[in-house]
């Protein structure tokens, strides 16, 4: 197929074919990643700005490495070093940066719709690296790639997404994508962290974690934001761990072939036991590797899918 | 003797339409309405003559936020939208919570000289819901009534006391109904749209919960109460119930809550970020039904100017509110009348006749003996909502750069032409 989109803003707007296409490309880039010399000239002479208005380690490093492997020139702008703190608007920041003749902007921002906002106002290709509680498309893509590496096909797989669904952009991107693949999705969270309106999504809701983990091919654990407790959404970490954490004891009860996934960074002992993170069923670090490959594929395709 | 003759008018009152009439106005009063002949006068052939509009809810930002709007630009905007009488809300910076501030606004009204302004004072000092204001003195200074608009009076005891204190006078009490504990941090209505867009949701019940408390207090005290900008089916049915017990209850809806439902938020357009949030299609349908069956008394703009640089930002940072004076009639005519959801007589009833009655001001009905507060509308003319069309300092409207039918060609206050479209 031929890639036609100018921006990557969400999983919702992608077709299943487009997702497959990105992942196919990502597998090729993963081969390159495994070579001693990891550089290809695909984006030589192109300038990419990583505009991060929210703290991030993993995603920022992952994008930076992907850009370097593709021979792009990139700069990182984070809230602490930009003029955002001085009261400059996102639009002015972006326009100023673009006036320096950039080609692509990778943006992470706390406002849903921020990447779309930018894509409608500047000429560069825009990649959404997480917009508030809306979507985190590159995370979902690397997750689908990781699952495909193990199961080949996502159709009819039984997947559990466990944790703070309500505030999770990762969960939204995953659900959109899984439903395009006819994956069977179960969500598990305390009711206060589960959206009240899920009628438009063909997903199962299970509040009992011990039932939820049964027969799952994939157990996807979300990061628990500790500030949710202060907002009165759950009473204590103690009870959260007891009722909703992937403890080692629960780990022993999941299917033999099941895999454990997590978008990182993990809170050991909170949403999952440290031993579960390091267990043989955990593919958490494979996700991280695939993240670089997927981001290479996306930058490559948005640039027209050509070398130089 | 000042006189004005308008010929070949199609007169629209809330209860009937009369074609091809000549309206003769002397000293601000309609002295006769006759069948048109070839006589002299302003020829309004094909156009419609309506009673001028009365807005129960607007924000002119003066004093304090004149960069968004000032009294003069706000008044020009109102006149260009066919409004000759406007209620202005007290939530300025600082709020209008004392007689001197009301006096200032009345002085500005005189300076402008071409419109009737009805300022509301705050119910509580600094709108903090702790102490009630000097309402008697504010009435004497020219306040039409009171409201803690924009926030609402959080403390039930204070709200009850305020209503009781002012109950010996007939004044217009408008309440903004919002449960801040439920709405805090929210961006749009909680629904599948908030889930899909990732914009945090406000449960719609926050409105009717607060409406219930306020109606209950007013009914307990047997006082009048006006519920501002209602947005849900449940609120409307609650109001219907209470109207049976207390005839002095009235309510308003904004044009945008009659036109847009929450599905517009998929575009993250901050010019549709409003409070109360836009609701479901089901709610919009019930509000439209409410204007037709008489359960909603008035359409009010909630004209809320914000500068482009305040709105042209990430959704979560944009302030709530949109302007409404200029587009009120054309947007309602285009989206409701032309789509057969209501008729022009109903618009006249809710934009003119009823709000004037609620405020207890000159009757908005075109007949001999009444003041000539009029608006001339060309229903077939399309207007382009661009910078030139908008008289407000701010352009925060979802209709910006869109075309609408129903041009306000002329606005007349007491027989005097106070606005004329070029």
XYZ file of C-alpha atoms in Angstrom:
730
model
C 0.000 0.000 0.000
C 0.924 3.634 -0.307
C 1.110 5.874 2.731
C -0.998 9.023 2.339
C -1.332 10.622 5.772
C 0.634 13.749 6.544
C 0.385 13.496 10.312
C 0.092 10.771 12.906
C -2.462 12.061 15.373
C -4.381 9.049 16.628
C -5.045 5.355 16.251
C -8.733 6.125 15.819
C -8.082 7.715 12.420
C -5.926 4.849 11.115
C -7.269 1.879 9.203
C -6.222 -1.621 10.117
C -4.251 -1.748 6.864
C -2.375 1.391 7.812
C -1.527 -0.023 11.221
C -0.281 -3.235 9.601
C 1.732 -1.210 7.131
C 3.454 0.801 9.858
C 4.247 -2.375 11.767
C 5.598 -4.157 8.648
C 7.912 -1.210 8.125
C 8.830 -1.240 11.793
C 9.957 -4.873 11.543
C 12.341 -3.861 8.756
C 13.692 -1.046 10.878
C 14.090 -3.413 13.787
C 16.479 -5.454 11.635
C 18.518 -2.294 11.198
C 18.456 -1.670 14.945
C 20.005 -5.060 15.523
C 22.939 -4.325 13.224
C 26.223 -2.994 14.568
C 25.864 0.135 12.363
C 22.343 1.369 12.947
C 22.234 4.386 10.694
C 20.271 4.752 7.446
C 20.053 7.950 5.395
C 16.253 8.061 5.111
C 15.836 11.461 6.754
C 19.181 13.006 5.904
C 18.921 16.791 5.770
C 15.559 16.780 7.542
C 14.985 18.610 10.799
C 12.802 17.212 13.524
C 11.782 19.067 16.674
C 10.724 17.091 19.710
C 8.358 19.442 21.487
C 7.691 18.006 24.920
C 5.397 19.963 27.180
C 5.130 17.125 29.666
C 7.910 15.260 31.361
C 8.986 12.127 29.540
C 12.108 10.039 29.496
C 11.340 6.952 27.528
C 9.268 8.452 24.714
C 11.641 11.363 24.212
C 14.740 9.134 24.104
C 12.936 6.714 21.834
C 12.011 9.421 19.334
C 15.485 10.971 19.537
C 17.152 7.661 18.797
C 14.732 6.912 15.971
C 15.544 10.315 14.445
C 19.285 9.784 14.800
C 19.145 6.306 13.252
C 17.323 7.844 10.274
C 20.039 10.537 9.998
C 17.659 13.409 10.787
C 18.852 16.452 12.659
C 16.794 16.857 15.773
C 16.416 19.179 18.698
C 14.571 18.629 21.927
C 12.442 21.325 23.481
C 10.964 20.642 26.861
C 8.885 22.904 29.087
C 11.813 23.760 31.271
C 13.960 25.043 28.441
C 11.381 26.701 26.182
C 9.619 30.026 26.536
C 6.375 28.341 27.480
C 7.091 29.132 31.093
C 7.382 32.782 30.179
C 3.828 32.761 28.918
C 4.341 32.143 25.216
C 1.489 30.255 23.625
C 1.850 26.861 21.999
C 0.946 28.438 18.688
C 3.662 31.094 18.938
C 6.222 28.558 20.071
C 5.381 26.288 17.166
C 5.341 29.083 14.592
C 8.686 30.347 15.805
C 10.212 26.932 15.644
C 8.797 26.363 12.195
C 10.209 29.674 11.039
C 13.553 28.067 11.676
C 12.606 25.735 8.795
C 11.827 22.462 10.451
C 10.244 19.516 8.676
C 8.648 17.516 11.442
C 7.345 18.179 14.911
C 6.862 15.506 17.536
C 4.619 16.868 20.270
C 3.708 15.718 23.725
C 1.226 17.887 25.571
C -1.195 17.709 28.475
C -4.165 19.017 26.471
C -6.249 16.578 24.442
C -6.272 17.714 20.834
C -2.956 19.580 21.099
C -1.336 17.614 18.259
C -4.363 18.163 16.019
C -4.342 21.857 16.966
C -0.744 22.100 15.821
C -1.266 20.058 12.647
C -3.965 22.488 11.518
C -1.720 25.504 11.975
C 1.794 24.612 10.820
C 3.220 23.066 7.677
C 5.455 20.437 9.263
C 4.424 16.838 9.703
C 3.096 16.384 13.198
C 3.470 13.264 15.309
C 1.384 12.929 18.428
C 3.577 11.662 21.245
C 0.711 11.792 23.709
C -1.988 14.475 24.026
C -3.448 14.613 27.509
C -5.902 11.821 28.140
C -6.748 11.535 24.451
C -4.305 9.234 22.622
C -0.746 7.963 22.517
C -0.659 6.376 19.077
C 3.032 5.450 18.874
C 2.764 3.582 22.170
C -0.163 1.526 20.891
C 1.646 0.821 17.622
C 4.716 -0.499 19.394
C 2.436 -2.597 21.580
C 0.676 -4.116 18.574
C 4.084 -4.833 17.045
C 5.213 -6.550 20.236
C 2.066 -8.678 20.362
C 2.442 -9.573 16.685
C 5.984 -10.729 17.303
C 4.603 -13.338 19.645
C 1.137 -14.195 18.397
C 1.454 -13.202 14.680
C -2.188 -12.111 14.555
C -4.253 -10.018 16.946
C -7.608 -11.361 15.839
C -9.524 -13.161 18.569
C -6.747 -12.755 21.112
C -8.003 -12.176 24.625
C -6.515 -9.014 26.053
C -6.893 -7.517 29.498
C -6.170 -3.828 30.088
C -5.738 -3.294 33.795
C -5.563 -0.007 35.696
C -6.568 3.609 35.374
C -8.539 3.386 32.125
C -10.313 6.720 32.664
C -7.194 8.864 32.566
C -5.148 6.743 30.191
C -4.321 7.880 26.680
C -2.564 4.553 26.166
C -5.771 2.668 26.969
C -7.727 4.743 24.454
C -5.239 4.152 21.662
C -5.061 0.441 22.489
C -8.839 0.034 22.529
C -9.272 1.798 19.177
C -6.610 -0.418 17.644
C -7.635 -3.711 19.215
C -11.219 -3.221 18.066
C -10.000 -2.726 14.491
C -8.301 -6.140 14.794
C -11.333 -7.841 16.392
C -9.296 -8.526 19.492
C -11.392 -9.410 22.534
C -10.789 -6.658 25.043
C -11.545 -6.773 28.761
C -11.054 -3.735 30.983
C -10.427 -3.941 34.711
C -10.181 -0.983 37.105
C -11.897 0.394 40.177
C -15.215 1.880 38.966
C -13.939 5.380 39.750
C -11.151 4.888 37.215
C -13.392 3.303 34.575
C -15.223 5.557 32.085
C -18.964 5.698 32.705
C -19.686 5.829 28.982
C -18.289 2.908 27.027
C -21.389 1.971 25.044
C -19.751 2.749 21.736
C -16.923 0.324 22.414
C -17.298 -3.423 22.142
C -15.359 -4.197 25.310
C -16.038 -6.265 28.400
C -15.806 -4.730 31.852
C -14.721 -6.904 34.758
C -14.154 -5.370 38.166
C -12.847 -8.571 39.753
C -9.199 -8.876 38.829
C -9.053 -12.552 39.679
C -11.758 -13.251 37.134
C -10.322 -10.732 34.680
C -6.883 -12.376 34.434
C -8.241 -15.815 33.578
C -7.592 -17.056 30.026
C -5.976 -13.858 28.846
C -3.356 -13.994 26.121
C -2.143 -10.512 26.966
C -2.250 -8.752 30.329
C -1.604 -5.069 29.752
C -0.984 -3.148 32.963
C -1.290 0.635 33.061
C 0.733 2.942 35.210
C -1.026 4.096 38.347
C -0.793 7.845 38.907
C -0.466 8.359 42.621
C -2.205 11.753 42.463
C -5.493 9.933 41.813
C -5.629 9.013 45.479
C -5.530 12.687 46.454
C -8.496 13.310 44.178
C -10.473 10.720 46.092
C -10.663 8.177 43.299
C -9.330 5.328 45.420
C -8.823 5.163 49.161
C -5.305 3.838 49.613
C -2.456 2.203 47.786
C -2.830 -0.713 50.146
C -6.352 -1.446 48.949
C -5.458 -0.739 45.326
C -2.635 -3.267 45.434
C -4.847 -5.799 47.136
C -7.692 -5.438 44.671
C -6.154 -4.384 41.357
C -2.407 -5.017 41.274
C -0.704 -7.776 39.327
C 0.846 -9.447 42.321
C 3.213 -12.374 41.962
C 0.523 -14.648 43.348
C -1.834 -13.584 40.572
C 0.969 -13.879 38.043
C 1.246 -17.561 38.891
C -2.394 -17.984 37.930
C -2.306 -16.456 34.429
C -2.142 -18.620 31.332
C 1.204 -20.246 30.555
C 1.514 -18.538 27.206
C 0.254 -15.213 28.437
C 2.434 -12.110 28.219
C 2.737 -9.156 30.580
C 2.936 -5.680 29.061
C 3.299 -2.194 30.495
C 3.867 1.186 28.786
C 6.341 2.300 31.439
C 7.595 3.745 33.576
C 6.616 1.029 36.027
C 5.802 1.553 39.689
C 7.210 -1.607 41.214
C 4.938 -2.843 43.951
C 2.045 -0.655 42.896
C 0.335 -1.755 39.702
C 2.581 -4.749 39.388
C 5.001 -6.688 41.545
C 8.680 -6.154 40.725
C 9.088 -9.870 40.194
C 6.308 -9.839 37.619
C 8.037 -7.064 35.705
C 11.214 -9.131 35.567
C 9.483 -12.459 34.908
C 9.814 -14.584 31.806
C 6.323 -13.665 30.639
C 7.154 -9.981 30.755
C 7.819 -8.348 27.383
C 8.108 -4.873 28.860
C 11.657 -4.331 27.587
C 10.805 -5.744 24.143
C 8.154 -3.038 23.977
C 10.857 -0.457 24.563
C 13.050 -1.819 21.768
C 10.115 -1.982 19.369
C 9.288 1.598 20.291
C 12.381 2.826 18.502
C 11.607 0.726 15.423
C 7.983 1.865 15.262
C 8.968 5.509 15.586
C 11.547 5.076 12.819
C 8.804 3.601 10.634
C 6.410 6.463 11.352
C 8.942 9.219 10.683
C 10.025 7.416 7.527
C 6.455 7.052 6.224
C 5.399 10.592 7.087
C 8.417 11.842 5.182
C 7.108 10.099 2.076
C 8.574 6.651 2.563
C 11.631 7.422 0.496
C 15.309 7.326 1.259
C 16.559 10.911 1.043
C -42.310 66.560 15.841
C -40.015 63.641 15.041
C -41.598 61.137 12.762
C -40.638 58.030 10.887
C -42.673 56.151 8.327
C -41.904 52.563 7.407
C -43.836 51.243 4.417
C -44.411 47.841 2.866
C -43.460 46.059 6.088
C -44.321 42.512 6.953
C -45.040 42.867 10.651
C -44.213 39.907 12.860
C -45.581 39.787 16.373
C -45.413 36.748 18.580
C -48.965 35.812 17.675
C -49.412 36.928 14.072
C -47.861 38.128 10.843
C -49.395 41.005 8.874
C -48.202 41.760 5.377
C -47.705 45.042 3.535
C -48.302 47.499 6.310
C -47.190 51.067 6.791
C -46.081 51.930 10.280
C -46.198 55.580 11.296
C -44.111 56.618 14.262
C -44.290 59.976 16.005
C -42.173 60.989 18.974
C -41.036 57.449 19.474
C -44.528 56.002 19.572
C -46.347 53.977 16.923
C -49.291 56.212 16.069
C -50.871 54.159 13.349
C -50.535 51.016 11.299
C -52.191 51.121 7.905
C -52.315 49.180 4.692
C -49.439 50.344 2.522
C -50.048 52.771 -0.305
C -47.597 54.686 -2.513
C -46.888 57.290 0.128
C -43.522 58.500 1.269
C -41.476 56.670 3.875
C -38.690 54.115 4.092
C -39.564 51.282 1.754
C -39.107 47.897 3.464
C -40.509 45.838 0.608
C -39.888 42.154 1.199
C -38.463 42.790 4.620
C -39.856 41.993 8.036
C -40.489 44.314 10.934
C -40.105 42.726 14.363
C -40.245 44.125 17.863
C -36.650 44.792 18.895
C -34.895 42.102 20.899
C -34.334 42.050 24.643
C -31.354 40.099 25.968
C -31.611 38.726 29.484
C -27.977 37.665 29.655
C -24.792 39.291 28.428
C -21.266 40.142 29.506
C -19.781 43.449 28.430
C -16.562 43.024 30.464
C -16.486 46.626 31.677
C -15.004 47.431 34.120
C -11.848 45.394 34.219
C -11.503 43.433 31.021
C -11.869 46.085 28.366
C -9.425 44.198 26.158
C -12.209 41.668 25.560
C -15.076 44.135 25.227
C -16.108 47.495 26.569
C -19.503 48.951 27.114
C -19.514 50.823 23.819
C -18.340 47.971 21.592
C -20.690 45.610 23.388
C -23.589 47.993 22.804
C -22.728 48.387 19.117
C -22.651 44.607 18.845
C -26.046 44.347 20.542
C -27.637 46.976 18.275
C -26.256 45.279 15.175
C -27.937 42.092 16.361
C -31.302 43.796 16.793
C -31.113 44.245 20.570
C -32.240 47.583 22.008
C -32.376 46.396 25.617
C -29.796 44.268 27.320
C -29.264 42.843 30.751
C -25.589 42.922 31.658
C -24.151 40.560 34.199
C -22.202 41.761 37.226
C -19.262 39.341 37.053
C -16.815 41.962 35.846
C -13.439 42.574 37.465
C -14.202 43.765 40.091
C -17.823 42.602 40.220
C -20.739 45.063 40.276
C -21.547 44.540 43.934
C -22.083 48.096 45.153
C -24.267 51.124 44.250
C -21.338 53.182 42.925
C -20.547 50.578 40.281
C -24.168 50.519 39.145
C -24.149 54.308 38.932
C -21.037 54.120 36.782
C -22.713 51.712 34.348
C -25.829 53.890 34.133
C -23.574 56.870 33.386
C -21.909 54.897 30.605
C -25.334 54.014 29.242
C -26.158 57.720 28.998
C -22.837 58.433 27.297
C -23.558 55.783 24.705
C -27.094 57.060 24.386
C -28.533 54.603 21.890
C -29.488 51.569 23.940
C -31.203 50.514 27.150
C -28.908 48.822 29.621
C -30.233 46.899 32.577
C -27.327 46.168 34.886
C -27.609 43.407 37.433
C -25.814 43.687 40.734
C -24.167 40.788 42.476
C -26.226 38.946 45.078
C -23.198 38.542 47.311
C -20.193 40.744 47.969
C -17.386 39.986 45.542
C -19.623 37.077 44.500
C -18.101 35.091 47.296
C -21.373 33.700 48.581
C -20.701 34.950 52.113
C -22.366 38.345 52.675
C -25.314 39.775 50.751
C -24.861 43.078 48.913
C -26.538 46.469 49.356
C -29.325 45.461 47.056
C -31.750 48.215 47.965
C -29.210 50.905 47.188
C -28.220 49.191 43.980
C -31.864 49.135 42.870
C -32.075 52.868 43.548
C -28.904 53.394 41.521
C -30.528 51.671 38.570
C -29.889 47.965 38.908
C -32.622 45.884 37.332
C -31.975 42.878 39.486
C -29.318 40.587 40.847
C -27.240 37.567 40.016
C -24.055 35.792 40.998
C -23.704 34.821 37.354
C -20.660 32.871 36.287
C -20.344 31.147 39.633
C -23.699 30.853 41.343
C -24.344 31.395 45.024
C -22.780 28.322 46.524
C -24.025 28.707 50.075
C -27.708 27.748 50.283
C -28.355 29.810 53.422
C -26.814 32.909 51.866
C -28.828 32.409 48.673
C -32.036 32.007 50.675
C -31.267 35.141 52.681
C -30.507 37.153 49.546
C -33.760 36.122 47.891
C -35.727 36.842 51.026
C -34.062 40.228 51.554
C -34.867 41.471 48.062
C -38.325 39.906 47.947
C -40.079 43.144 48.953
C -39.163 44.608 45.560
C -39.914 43.337 42.084
C -36.519 42.673 40.642
C -35.037 40.261 38.166
C -33.085 37.483 39.877
C -31.131 35.336 37.452
C -29.305 32.245 38.675
C -26.381 30.454 37.148
C -26.807 26.802 38.117
C -23.594 24.852 38.360
C -22.313 22.429 40.961
C -18.683 23.423 41.113
C -17.634 20.267 42.918
C -18.857 18.258 39.964
C -17.753 20.616 37.217
C -14.292 21.514 38.451
C -11.589 20.549 36.001
C -14.146 19.453 33.430
C -14.025 20.621 29.834
C -17.150 19.247 28.162
C -20.184 17.123 28.961
C -19.314 13.668 30.278
C -20.358 11.178 27.635
C -18.900 8.963 24.940
C -17.631 12.214 23.371
C -15.583 13.119 26.437
C -14.200 9.582 26.527
C -13.238 9.599 22.853
C -11.774 13.094 22.783
C -10.007 12.638 26.107
C -11.481 15.939 27.286
C -12.457 15.521 30.903
C -16.163 15.253 31.429
C -18.652 17.133 33.579
C -21.635 14.988 34.604
C -24.747 16.713 33.242
C -26.615 16.227 36.531
C -24.554 19.065 38.026
C -27.017 21.447 36.404
C -30.329 19.989 37.542
C -28.985 19.297 41.033
C -28.349 23.026 41.434
C -31.509 24.067 39.591
C -33.502 21.943 42.022
C -32.010 23.650 45.066
C -32.632 27.101 43.638
C -36.194 26.378 42.536
C -36.913 24.813 45.890
C -35.705 27.899 47.743
C -37.658 30.295 45.496
C -40.797 28.202 45.815
C -40.373 27.987 49.571
C -40.119 31.789 49.712
C -42.788 32.257 47.010
C -40.441 34.569 45.107
C -39.679 34.976 41.435
C -36.620 33.315 40.007
C -35.121 33.168 36.553
C -32.958 30.167 35.641
C -30.160 31.185 33.291
C -28.890 29.222 30.266
C -30.486 25.825 30.780
C -28.953 22.982 28.821
C -30.543 19.648 29.682
C -33.797 17.778 29.254
C -33.831 16.999 32.968
C -33.455 20.649 33.959
C -36.334 21.564 31.682
C -38.645 18.925 33.099
C -37.755 20.049 36.619
C -38.627 23.634 35.706
C -41.920 22.512 34.182
C -42.804 20.782 37.443
C -41.926 23.796 39.571
C -43.805 26.218 37.309
C -46.985 24.449 38.383
C -46.257 25.408 41.990
C -44.693 28.827 41.407
C -45.874 30.924 38.462
C -43.023 33.366 38.945
C -40.381 30.956 37.674
C -38.910 31.611 34.255
C -35.964 30.306 32.293
C -33.818 31.001 29.277
C -31.770 29.053 26.764
C -28.928 30.276 24.552
C -28.907 30.024 20.764
C -25.867 27.729 20.898
C -27.568 25.225 23.180
C -30.401 25.081 20.656
C -28.105 24.597 17.682
C -25.070 22.553 18.674
C -24.730 19.234 20.433
C -21.611 17.847 22.040
C -20.533 15.893 18.945
C -18.965 19.117 17.624
C -16.143 18.646 20.140
C -14.374 16.098 17.978
C -12.859 19.139 16.240
C -11.581 20.596 19.515
C -12.935 24.001 18.461
C -12.494 26.273 21.468
C -15.218 28.539 20.073
C -17.626 25.827 21.147
C -16.203 25.540 24.643
C -19.004 26.951 26.759
C -20.623 26.728 30.142
C -22.876 24.984 30.662
C -21.268 22.476 28.295
C -23.043 21.508 25.091
C -25.133 18.418 25.673
C -26.455 15.416 23.746
C -28.665 15.561 20.703
C -31.509 14.341 22.899
C -31.086 17.395 25.140
C -30.916 19.766 22.181
C -34.113 18.268 20.774
C -35.898 18.698 24.076
C -34.769 22.333 24.357
C -36.043 23.039 20.855
C -39.318 21.411 21.858
C -39.276 23.612 24.962
C -39.123 26.844 22.972
C -42.044 25.677 20.846
C -44.306 24.445 23.626
C -43.755 27.494 25.817
C -41.924 25.814 28.657
C -38.828 27.877 27.907
C -39.555 31.569 28.288
C -36.665 33.296 26.595
C -33.646 32.959 24.370
C -30.672 34.854 25.795
C -27.275 35.199 24.177
C -24.876 34.839 27.117
C -22.652 37.048 24.953
C -19.223 36.322 26.436
C -16.318 37.938 24.611
C -12.795 36.533 24.837
C -9.860 37.675 22.756
C -8.585 35.476 19.946
C -5.288 34.860 21.707
C -7.173 33.559 24.718
C -9.216 31.177 22.592
C -6.573 30.195 20.019
C -4.866 27.865 22.477
C -4.959 24.252 23.574
C -8.514 23.264 24.480
C -7.915 22.860 28.203
C -6.424 26.361 28.488
C -9.188 28.184 26.599
C -11.751 30.127 28.630
C -15.432 29.171 28.459
C -17.850 31.318 26.487
C -18.702 32.721 23.068
C -20.123 35.967 21.754
C -23.743 35.996 20.668
C -25.339 39.388 19.974
C -24.542 39.609 16.284
C -25.350 36.021 15.363
C -28.280 35.342 17.659
C -31.137 35.988 15.249
C -29.417 34.888 12.016
C -28.127 31.651 13.560
C -31.543 30.785 15.006
C -33.289 31.686 11.779
C -30.849 29.663 9.671
C -30.590 26.633 11.919
C -34.089 26.412 13.337
C -36.610 28.308 11.201
C -35.179 27.333 7.832
C -34.984 23.728 9.027
C -38.615 23.841 10.114
C -37.804 23.292 13.770
C -39.582 26.462 14.841
C -41.138 29.555 13.266
C -40.348 33.217 13.289
C -43.254 34.121 15.575
C -41.785 31.852 18.234
C -38.422 33.564 17.846
C -40.128 36.926 18.324
C -41.839 35.604 21.409
C -38.606 34.372 22.994
C -36.286 37.144 21.802
C -38.634 40.105 22.350
C -42.074 39.695 23.834
C -41.350 37.340 26.744
C -38.032 38.788 27.927
C -39.597 42.268 28.005
C -42.417 40.855 30.079
C -39.990 39.141 32.426
C -38.108 42.407 32.921
C -41.373 44.315 33.259
C -40.313 46.870 30.632
C -42.128 48.399 27.638
C -44.154 45.814 25.798
C -42.539 44.362 22.721
C -45.552 44.227 20.483
C -46.011 46.217 17.296
C -49.304 48.039 17.691
C -50.653 51.563 17.882
C -49.748 53.237 21.135
C -46.658 51.153 21.878
C -43.126 52.511 21.766
C -41.412 52.009 18.434
C -38.731 49.548 19.527
C -38.234 47.740 16.263
C -35.910 45.727 14.113
C -35.934 45.362 10.348
C -34.860 41.969 9.098
C -34.117 40.792 5.592
C -34.719 37.054 5.793
C -33.451 36.360 2.308
C -30.192 38.219 2.697
C -27.144 36.206 3.689
C -24.591 37.709 6.005
C -20.974 36.679 6.178
C -19.862 36.521 9.804
C -16.475 38.155 9.317
C -14.442 40.737 11.212
C -16.406 43.587 9.634
C -19.773 42.035 10.490
C -18.789 41.545 14.118
C -18.965 44.771 16.095
C -17.694 43.157 19.259
C -14.003 43.485 20.138
C -13.758 39.716 20.137
C -14.549 37.224 17.403
C -15.003 34.092 19.506
C -17.973 32.631 17.708
C -18.408 29.206 16.104
C -20.069 31.035 13.199
C -16.920 32.973 12.314
C -16.402 32.991 8.538
C -19.706 31.219 8.057
C -22.727 32.529 6.188
C -26.112 32.931 7.809
C -29.519 34.008 6.539
C -31.537 36.714 8.254
C -29.757 40.037 8.120
C -30.566 42.617 10.769
C -30.792 45.668 8.485
C -32.010 48.277 10.941
C -32.578 48.650 14.654
C -34.933 51.277 16.017
C -35.108 52.469 19.632
C -38.089 54.628 20.530
C -38.550 55.734 16.945
C -34.902 56.507 16.378
C -32.748 54.515 13.974
C -29.868 53.398 16.180
C -28.297 50.919 13.789
C -28.328 50.590 10.031
C -26.410 47.966 8.049
C -24.459 49.470 5.124
